[in-house]
Coordinates of C-alpha atoms in Angstrom, one line a residue:
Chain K
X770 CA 1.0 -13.9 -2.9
X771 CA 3.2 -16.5 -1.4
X772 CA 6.0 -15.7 0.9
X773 CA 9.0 -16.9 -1.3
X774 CA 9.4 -14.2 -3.5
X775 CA 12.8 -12.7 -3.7
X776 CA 14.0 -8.8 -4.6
X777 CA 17.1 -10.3 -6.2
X778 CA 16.4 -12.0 -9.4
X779 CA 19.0 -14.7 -11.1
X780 CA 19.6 -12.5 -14.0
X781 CA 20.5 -9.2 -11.6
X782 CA 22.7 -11.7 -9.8
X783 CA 24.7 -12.9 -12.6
X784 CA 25.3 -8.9 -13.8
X785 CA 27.2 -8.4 -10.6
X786 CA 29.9 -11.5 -11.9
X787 CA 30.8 -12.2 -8.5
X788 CA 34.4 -13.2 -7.8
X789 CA 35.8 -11.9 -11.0
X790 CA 37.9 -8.4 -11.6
X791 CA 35.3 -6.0 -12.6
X792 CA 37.1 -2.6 -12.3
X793 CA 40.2 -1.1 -11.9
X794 CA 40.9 2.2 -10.8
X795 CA 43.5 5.1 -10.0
X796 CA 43.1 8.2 -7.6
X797 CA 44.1 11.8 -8.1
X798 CA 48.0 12.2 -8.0
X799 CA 47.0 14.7 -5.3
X800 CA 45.2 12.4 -3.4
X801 CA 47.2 9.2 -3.6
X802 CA 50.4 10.1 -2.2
X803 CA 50.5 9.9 1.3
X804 CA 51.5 13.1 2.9
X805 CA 52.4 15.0 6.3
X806 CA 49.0 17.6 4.9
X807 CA 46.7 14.5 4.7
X808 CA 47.7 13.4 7.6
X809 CA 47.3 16.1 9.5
X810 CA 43.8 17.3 8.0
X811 CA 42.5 13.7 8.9
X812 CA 44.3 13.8 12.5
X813 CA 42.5 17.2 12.6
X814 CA 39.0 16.5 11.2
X815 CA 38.3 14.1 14.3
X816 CA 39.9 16.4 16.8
X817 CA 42.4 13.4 17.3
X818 CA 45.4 15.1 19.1
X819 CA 47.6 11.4 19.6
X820 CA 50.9 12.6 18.7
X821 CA 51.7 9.6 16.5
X822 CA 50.2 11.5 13.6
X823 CA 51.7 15.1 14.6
X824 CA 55.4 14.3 16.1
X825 CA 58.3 12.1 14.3
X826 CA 60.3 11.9 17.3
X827 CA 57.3 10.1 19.3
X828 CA 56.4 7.9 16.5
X829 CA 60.4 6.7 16.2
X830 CA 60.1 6.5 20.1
X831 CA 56.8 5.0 21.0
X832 CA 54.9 4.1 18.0
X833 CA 55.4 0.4 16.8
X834 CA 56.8 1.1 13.1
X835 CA 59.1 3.4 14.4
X836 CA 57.9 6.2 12.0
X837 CA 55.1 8.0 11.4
X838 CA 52.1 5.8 9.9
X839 CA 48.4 6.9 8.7
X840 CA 45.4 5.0 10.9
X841 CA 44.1 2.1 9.1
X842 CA 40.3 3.8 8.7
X843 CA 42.8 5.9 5.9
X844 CA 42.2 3.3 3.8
X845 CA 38.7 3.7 3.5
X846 CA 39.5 6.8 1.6
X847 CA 40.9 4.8 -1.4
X848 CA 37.3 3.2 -1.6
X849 CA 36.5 4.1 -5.3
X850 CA 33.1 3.5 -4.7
X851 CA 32.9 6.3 -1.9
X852 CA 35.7 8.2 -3.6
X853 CA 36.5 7.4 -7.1
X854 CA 33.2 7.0 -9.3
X855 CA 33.4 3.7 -9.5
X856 CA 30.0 1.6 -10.1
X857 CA 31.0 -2.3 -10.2
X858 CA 27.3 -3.1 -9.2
X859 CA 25.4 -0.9 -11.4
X860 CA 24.3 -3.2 -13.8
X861 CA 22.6 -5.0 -11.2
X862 CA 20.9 -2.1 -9.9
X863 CA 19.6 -1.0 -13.0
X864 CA 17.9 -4.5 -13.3
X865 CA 16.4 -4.4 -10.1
X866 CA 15.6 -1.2 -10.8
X867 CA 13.6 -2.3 -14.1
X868 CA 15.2 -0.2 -16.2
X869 CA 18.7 1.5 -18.2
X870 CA 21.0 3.6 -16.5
X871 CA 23.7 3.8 -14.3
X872 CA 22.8 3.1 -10.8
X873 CA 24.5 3.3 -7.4
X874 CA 22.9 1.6 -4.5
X875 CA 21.6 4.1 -1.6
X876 CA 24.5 4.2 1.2
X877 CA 27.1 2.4 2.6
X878 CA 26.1 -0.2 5.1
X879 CA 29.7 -1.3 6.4
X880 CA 33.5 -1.7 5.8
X881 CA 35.9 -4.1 6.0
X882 CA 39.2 -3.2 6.5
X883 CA 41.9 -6.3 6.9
X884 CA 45.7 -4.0 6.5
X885 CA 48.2 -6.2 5.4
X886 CA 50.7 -3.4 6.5
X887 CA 49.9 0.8 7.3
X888 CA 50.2 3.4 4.4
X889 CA 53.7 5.1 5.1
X890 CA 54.1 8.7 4.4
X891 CA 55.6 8.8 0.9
X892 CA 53.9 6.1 -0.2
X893 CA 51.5 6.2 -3.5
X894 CA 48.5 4.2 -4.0
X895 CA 48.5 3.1 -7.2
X896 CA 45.2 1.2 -8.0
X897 CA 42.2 -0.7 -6.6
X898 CA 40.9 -3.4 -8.3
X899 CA 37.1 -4.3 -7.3
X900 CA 35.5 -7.6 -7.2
X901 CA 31.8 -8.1 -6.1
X902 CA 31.7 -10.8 -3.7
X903 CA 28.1 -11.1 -2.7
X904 CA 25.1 -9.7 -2.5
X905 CA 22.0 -10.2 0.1
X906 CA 18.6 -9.0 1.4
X907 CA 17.3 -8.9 4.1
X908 CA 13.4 -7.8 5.0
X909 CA 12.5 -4.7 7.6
X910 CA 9.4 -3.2 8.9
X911 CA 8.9 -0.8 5.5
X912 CA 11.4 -2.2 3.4
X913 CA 13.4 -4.9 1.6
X914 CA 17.1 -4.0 1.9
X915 CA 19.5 -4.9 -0.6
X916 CA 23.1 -5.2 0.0
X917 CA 26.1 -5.8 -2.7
X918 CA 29.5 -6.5 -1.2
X919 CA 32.1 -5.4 -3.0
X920 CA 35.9 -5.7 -2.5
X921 CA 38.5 -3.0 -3.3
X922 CA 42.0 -4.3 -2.8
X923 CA 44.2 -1.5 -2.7
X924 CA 47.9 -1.5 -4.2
X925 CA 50.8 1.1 -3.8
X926 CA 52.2 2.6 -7.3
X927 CA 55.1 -0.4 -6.9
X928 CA 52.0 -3.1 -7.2
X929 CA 52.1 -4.1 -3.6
X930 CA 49.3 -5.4 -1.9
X931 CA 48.2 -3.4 1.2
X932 CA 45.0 -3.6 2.4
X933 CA 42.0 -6.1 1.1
X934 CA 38.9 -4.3 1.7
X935 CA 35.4 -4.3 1.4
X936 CA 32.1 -1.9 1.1
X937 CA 28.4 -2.4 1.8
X938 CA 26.6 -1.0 -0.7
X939 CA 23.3 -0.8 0.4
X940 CA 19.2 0.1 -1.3
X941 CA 15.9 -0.1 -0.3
X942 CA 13.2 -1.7 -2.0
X943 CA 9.0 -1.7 -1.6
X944 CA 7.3 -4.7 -0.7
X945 CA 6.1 -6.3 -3.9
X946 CA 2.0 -5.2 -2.9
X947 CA 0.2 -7.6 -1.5
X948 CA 3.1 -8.9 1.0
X949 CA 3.8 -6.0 3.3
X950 CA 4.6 -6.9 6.8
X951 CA 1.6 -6.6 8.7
X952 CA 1.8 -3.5 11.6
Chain Y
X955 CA 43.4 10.8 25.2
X956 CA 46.4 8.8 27.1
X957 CA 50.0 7.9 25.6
X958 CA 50.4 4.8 28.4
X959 CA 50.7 1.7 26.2
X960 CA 48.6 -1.6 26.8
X961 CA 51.0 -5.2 27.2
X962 CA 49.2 -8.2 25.3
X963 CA 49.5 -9.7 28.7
X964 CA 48.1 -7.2 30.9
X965 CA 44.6 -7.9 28.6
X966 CA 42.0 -10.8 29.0
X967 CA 38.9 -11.3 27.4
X968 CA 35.7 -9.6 29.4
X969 CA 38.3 -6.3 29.8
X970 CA 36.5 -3.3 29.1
X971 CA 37.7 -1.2 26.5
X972 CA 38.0 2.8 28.0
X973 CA 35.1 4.8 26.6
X974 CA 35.8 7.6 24.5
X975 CA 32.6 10.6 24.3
X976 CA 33.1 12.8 21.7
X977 CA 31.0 15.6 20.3
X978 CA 30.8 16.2 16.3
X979 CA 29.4 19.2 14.8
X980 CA 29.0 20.0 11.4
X981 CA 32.1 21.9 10.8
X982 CA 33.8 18.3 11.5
X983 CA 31.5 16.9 8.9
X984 CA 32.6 19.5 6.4
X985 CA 36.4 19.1 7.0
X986 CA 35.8 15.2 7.0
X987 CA 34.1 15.7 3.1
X988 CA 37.4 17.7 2.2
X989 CA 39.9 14.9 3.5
X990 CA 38.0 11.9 2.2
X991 CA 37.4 13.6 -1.3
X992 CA 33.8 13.0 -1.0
X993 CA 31.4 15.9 -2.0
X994 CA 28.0 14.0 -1.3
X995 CA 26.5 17.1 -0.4
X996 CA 24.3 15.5 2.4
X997 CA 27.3 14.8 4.2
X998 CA 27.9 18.3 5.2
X999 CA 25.7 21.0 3.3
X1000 CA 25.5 24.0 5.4
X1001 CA 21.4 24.7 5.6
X1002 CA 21.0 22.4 8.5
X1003 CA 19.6 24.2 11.6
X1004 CA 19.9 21.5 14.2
X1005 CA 22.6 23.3 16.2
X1006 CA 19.5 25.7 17.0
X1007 CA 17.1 23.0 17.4
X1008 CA 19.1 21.7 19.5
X1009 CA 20.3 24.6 21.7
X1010 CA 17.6 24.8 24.0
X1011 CA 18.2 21.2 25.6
X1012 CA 13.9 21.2 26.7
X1013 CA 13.1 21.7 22.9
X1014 CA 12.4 18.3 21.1
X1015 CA 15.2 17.0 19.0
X1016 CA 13.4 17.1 15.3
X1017 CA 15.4 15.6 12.6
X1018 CA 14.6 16.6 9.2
X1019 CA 15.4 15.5 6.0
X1020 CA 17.8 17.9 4.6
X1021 CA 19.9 17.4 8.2
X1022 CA 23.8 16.6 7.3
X1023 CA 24.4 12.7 8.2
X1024 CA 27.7 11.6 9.3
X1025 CA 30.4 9.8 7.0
X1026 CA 30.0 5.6 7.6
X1027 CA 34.0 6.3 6.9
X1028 CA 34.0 9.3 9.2
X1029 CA 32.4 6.9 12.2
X1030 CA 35.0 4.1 10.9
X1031 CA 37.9 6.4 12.1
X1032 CA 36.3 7.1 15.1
X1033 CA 36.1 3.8 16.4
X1034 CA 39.7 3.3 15.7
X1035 CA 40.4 6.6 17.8
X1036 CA 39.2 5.0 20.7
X1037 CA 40.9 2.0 20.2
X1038 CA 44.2 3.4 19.7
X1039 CA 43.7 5.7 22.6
X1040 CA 42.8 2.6 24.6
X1041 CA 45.8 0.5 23.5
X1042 CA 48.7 3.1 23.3
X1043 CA 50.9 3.5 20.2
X1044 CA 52.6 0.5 20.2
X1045 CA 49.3 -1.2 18.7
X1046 CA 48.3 -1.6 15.7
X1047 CA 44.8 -1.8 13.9
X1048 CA 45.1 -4.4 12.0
X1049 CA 41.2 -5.2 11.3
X1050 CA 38.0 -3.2 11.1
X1051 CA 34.3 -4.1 10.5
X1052 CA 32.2 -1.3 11.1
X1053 CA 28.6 -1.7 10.3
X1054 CA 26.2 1.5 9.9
X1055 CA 22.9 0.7 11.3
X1056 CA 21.2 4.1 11.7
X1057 CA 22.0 7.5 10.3
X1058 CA 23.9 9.6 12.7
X1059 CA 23.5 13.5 13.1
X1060 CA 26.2 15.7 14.4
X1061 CA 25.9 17.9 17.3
X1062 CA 25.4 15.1 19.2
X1063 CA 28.0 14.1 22.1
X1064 CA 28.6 10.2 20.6
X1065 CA 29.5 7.0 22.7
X1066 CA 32.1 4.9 22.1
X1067 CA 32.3 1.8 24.8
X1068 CA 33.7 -1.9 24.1
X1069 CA 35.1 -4.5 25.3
X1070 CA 37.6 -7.4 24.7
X1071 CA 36.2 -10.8 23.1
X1072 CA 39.0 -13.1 22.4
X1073 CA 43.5 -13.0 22.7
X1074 CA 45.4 -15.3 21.0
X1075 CA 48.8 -15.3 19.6
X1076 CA 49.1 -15.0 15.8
X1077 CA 52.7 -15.5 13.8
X1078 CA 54.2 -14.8 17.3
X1079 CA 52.4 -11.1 18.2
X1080 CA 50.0 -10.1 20.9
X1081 CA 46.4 -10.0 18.9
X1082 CA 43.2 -9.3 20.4
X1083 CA 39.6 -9.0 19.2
X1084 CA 37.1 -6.1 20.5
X1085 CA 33.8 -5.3 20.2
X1086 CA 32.4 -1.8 19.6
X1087 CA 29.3 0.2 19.8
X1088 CA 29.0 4.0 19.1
X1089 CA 25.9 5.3 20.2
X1090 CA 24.0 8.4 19.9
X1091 CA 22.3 11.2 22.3
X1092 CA 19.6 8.5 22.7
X1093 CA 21.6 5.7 23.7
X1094 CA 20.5 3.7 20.3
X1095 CA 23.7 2.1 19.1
X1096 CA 24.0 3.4 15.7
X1097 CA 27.6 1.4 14.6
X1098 CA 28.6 -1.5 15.9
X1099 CA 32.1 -2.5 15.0
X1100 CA 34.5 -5.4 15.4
X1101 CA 38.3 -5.2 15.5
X1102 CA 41.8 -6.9 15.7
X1103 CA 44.5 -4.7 17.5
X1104 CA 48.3 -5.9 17.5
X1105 CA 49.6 -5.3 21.0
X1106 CA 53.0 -5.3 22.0
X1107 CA 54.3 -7.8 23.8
X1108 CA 56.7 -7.5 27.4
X1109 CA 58.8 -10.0 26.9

């Protein structure tokens, strides 16, 4: 078998509709308003004792928004792929997978993260809209790895734009047989 | 963790970013889940024995399947720990990319070193790019990141 086969076929490509709004979605009312609780518990969960999540007075003083602010890795928690249920890229997996059904790829390979301002507490997250933006392999020792990047951008309840952001969504695939990688 | 702030002109590129060492253990992985609202069970299910595996530092380190993996998101706020405990908290992270190469396990101590790549201004603030790595017991970087802190400026 020749060497120019690819794992990603035309027709899987054009179910992802690249650059085009694809989803929209909401959080939990209990999730998406940014609290002193969430906060904390995230502060906490690392063992991350900087005071700028903890004390108002040294956020006024020291910090550089002069209040308290949530860490910009916070807004990987609005992903709605990681978070929400969303699945802008199933139909794609479903055809590489051969078959119906609603697929999410394995795990996440990366974020993106580019914070047009920080989540303030009080603020709400309305919605994230997703767009795919592109999707890739690349070949490894045992596997083919697929990758679909999508983008969440994430909006507060008043529509404003925060935070443009983007997920690795990442599978593995056999070798078609007869073209493994030799040992 | 230090509270002294970094100056956009005390910073050049080559500068070493201060290493941060940090040990996770499951319980971390577990409060992590509840936070981020994610219940993918192989985050932080609780039949994992590794903390006895790994108790007897001459035993071999075996990792097995059903072992708890840590959040990519979890490592994402990690690497901005360190950078904000580096810069002070007058900076800002403005970008992330964080890549997940290989799975990481907790009870592990974790490495996070770095350095400085680029300063420039940008719209009249201090910005500078770093480089991360977090790396594991074995010294295989596992997540190699890239960032853009805001830094105060003197003048």
């Amino acid at each position: 078998m020749s060497n120019d086969w690819l794992i990603i076929t035309e027709k899987a490509k054009e179910k992802l509709r690249i650059g085009e709004l694809v989803d929209t979605r909401t959080f939990d009312p209990n999730r998406s308003l940014i609290t002193d609780k969430w906060l904390k518990l995230y502060a906490l969960a690392l063992r991350d004792s900087n005071p700028l999540w903890f004390d108002d007075a040294y956020a006024k003083r020291e910090g550089r928004f002069g209040r308290r602010v949530v860490p910009t890795a916070y807004y990987t928690l609005f992903n709605p792929m990681e978070n929400g249920g969303a699945c802008p890229a199933s139909d794609f997996w479903a055809e590489l997978h051969g078959k119906p059904g609603r697929y999410w790829g394995g795990h996440a390979a990366y974020n993106k993260i580019d914070a047009k301002r920080p989540l303030r507490l009080g603020d709400r997250v309305g919605y994230c809209e997703l767009r795919n933006r592109d999707c890739f392999e690349k070949r490894g020792k045992k596997n083919v790895l697929v990758c679909v990047e999508t983008e969440y951008r994430v909006f507060t309840a008043e529509k404003e734009l925060v935070a443009v952001c983007a997920y690795g969504n990442m599978s593995q695939f056999g070798y078609p047989p007869g073209t493994e990688p030799k040992a | 963790m230090s509270t002294a702030q970094l100056y956009f002109e005390d910073v050049k590129a080559g500068d070493e970013v201060r290493p941060m060492f940090k040990y996770v253990d499951q319980i971390m992985c577990v409060e992590w889940g509840h936070v981020s609202n994610n219940g993918d069970v192989g985050h932080w299910h609780i039949w994992s024995n590794r903390h006895k595996q790994t108790a007897d530092p001459a035993a071999p380190v075996v990792r097995r399947g059903q072992d708890p993996t840590l959040h990519g998101q979890f490592k994402a706020a990690l690497v901005e720990q360190m950078l904000l405990d580096w810069a002070g908290p007058g900076a800002w992270v403005k970008k992330m990319e964080v890549k997940y190469k290989v799975w990481d396990y907790p009870y592990e101590l974790k490495s996070f070193s770095g350095k400085v790549v680029g300063r420039r201004e940008e719209g009249g603030e201090g910005v500078v790019d770093v480089e991360v790595t977090m790396a594991n017991e074995e010294g295989l970087v596992t997540t190699p990141a890239t960032a853009t802190v805001v830094l105060p400026k003197r003048s």
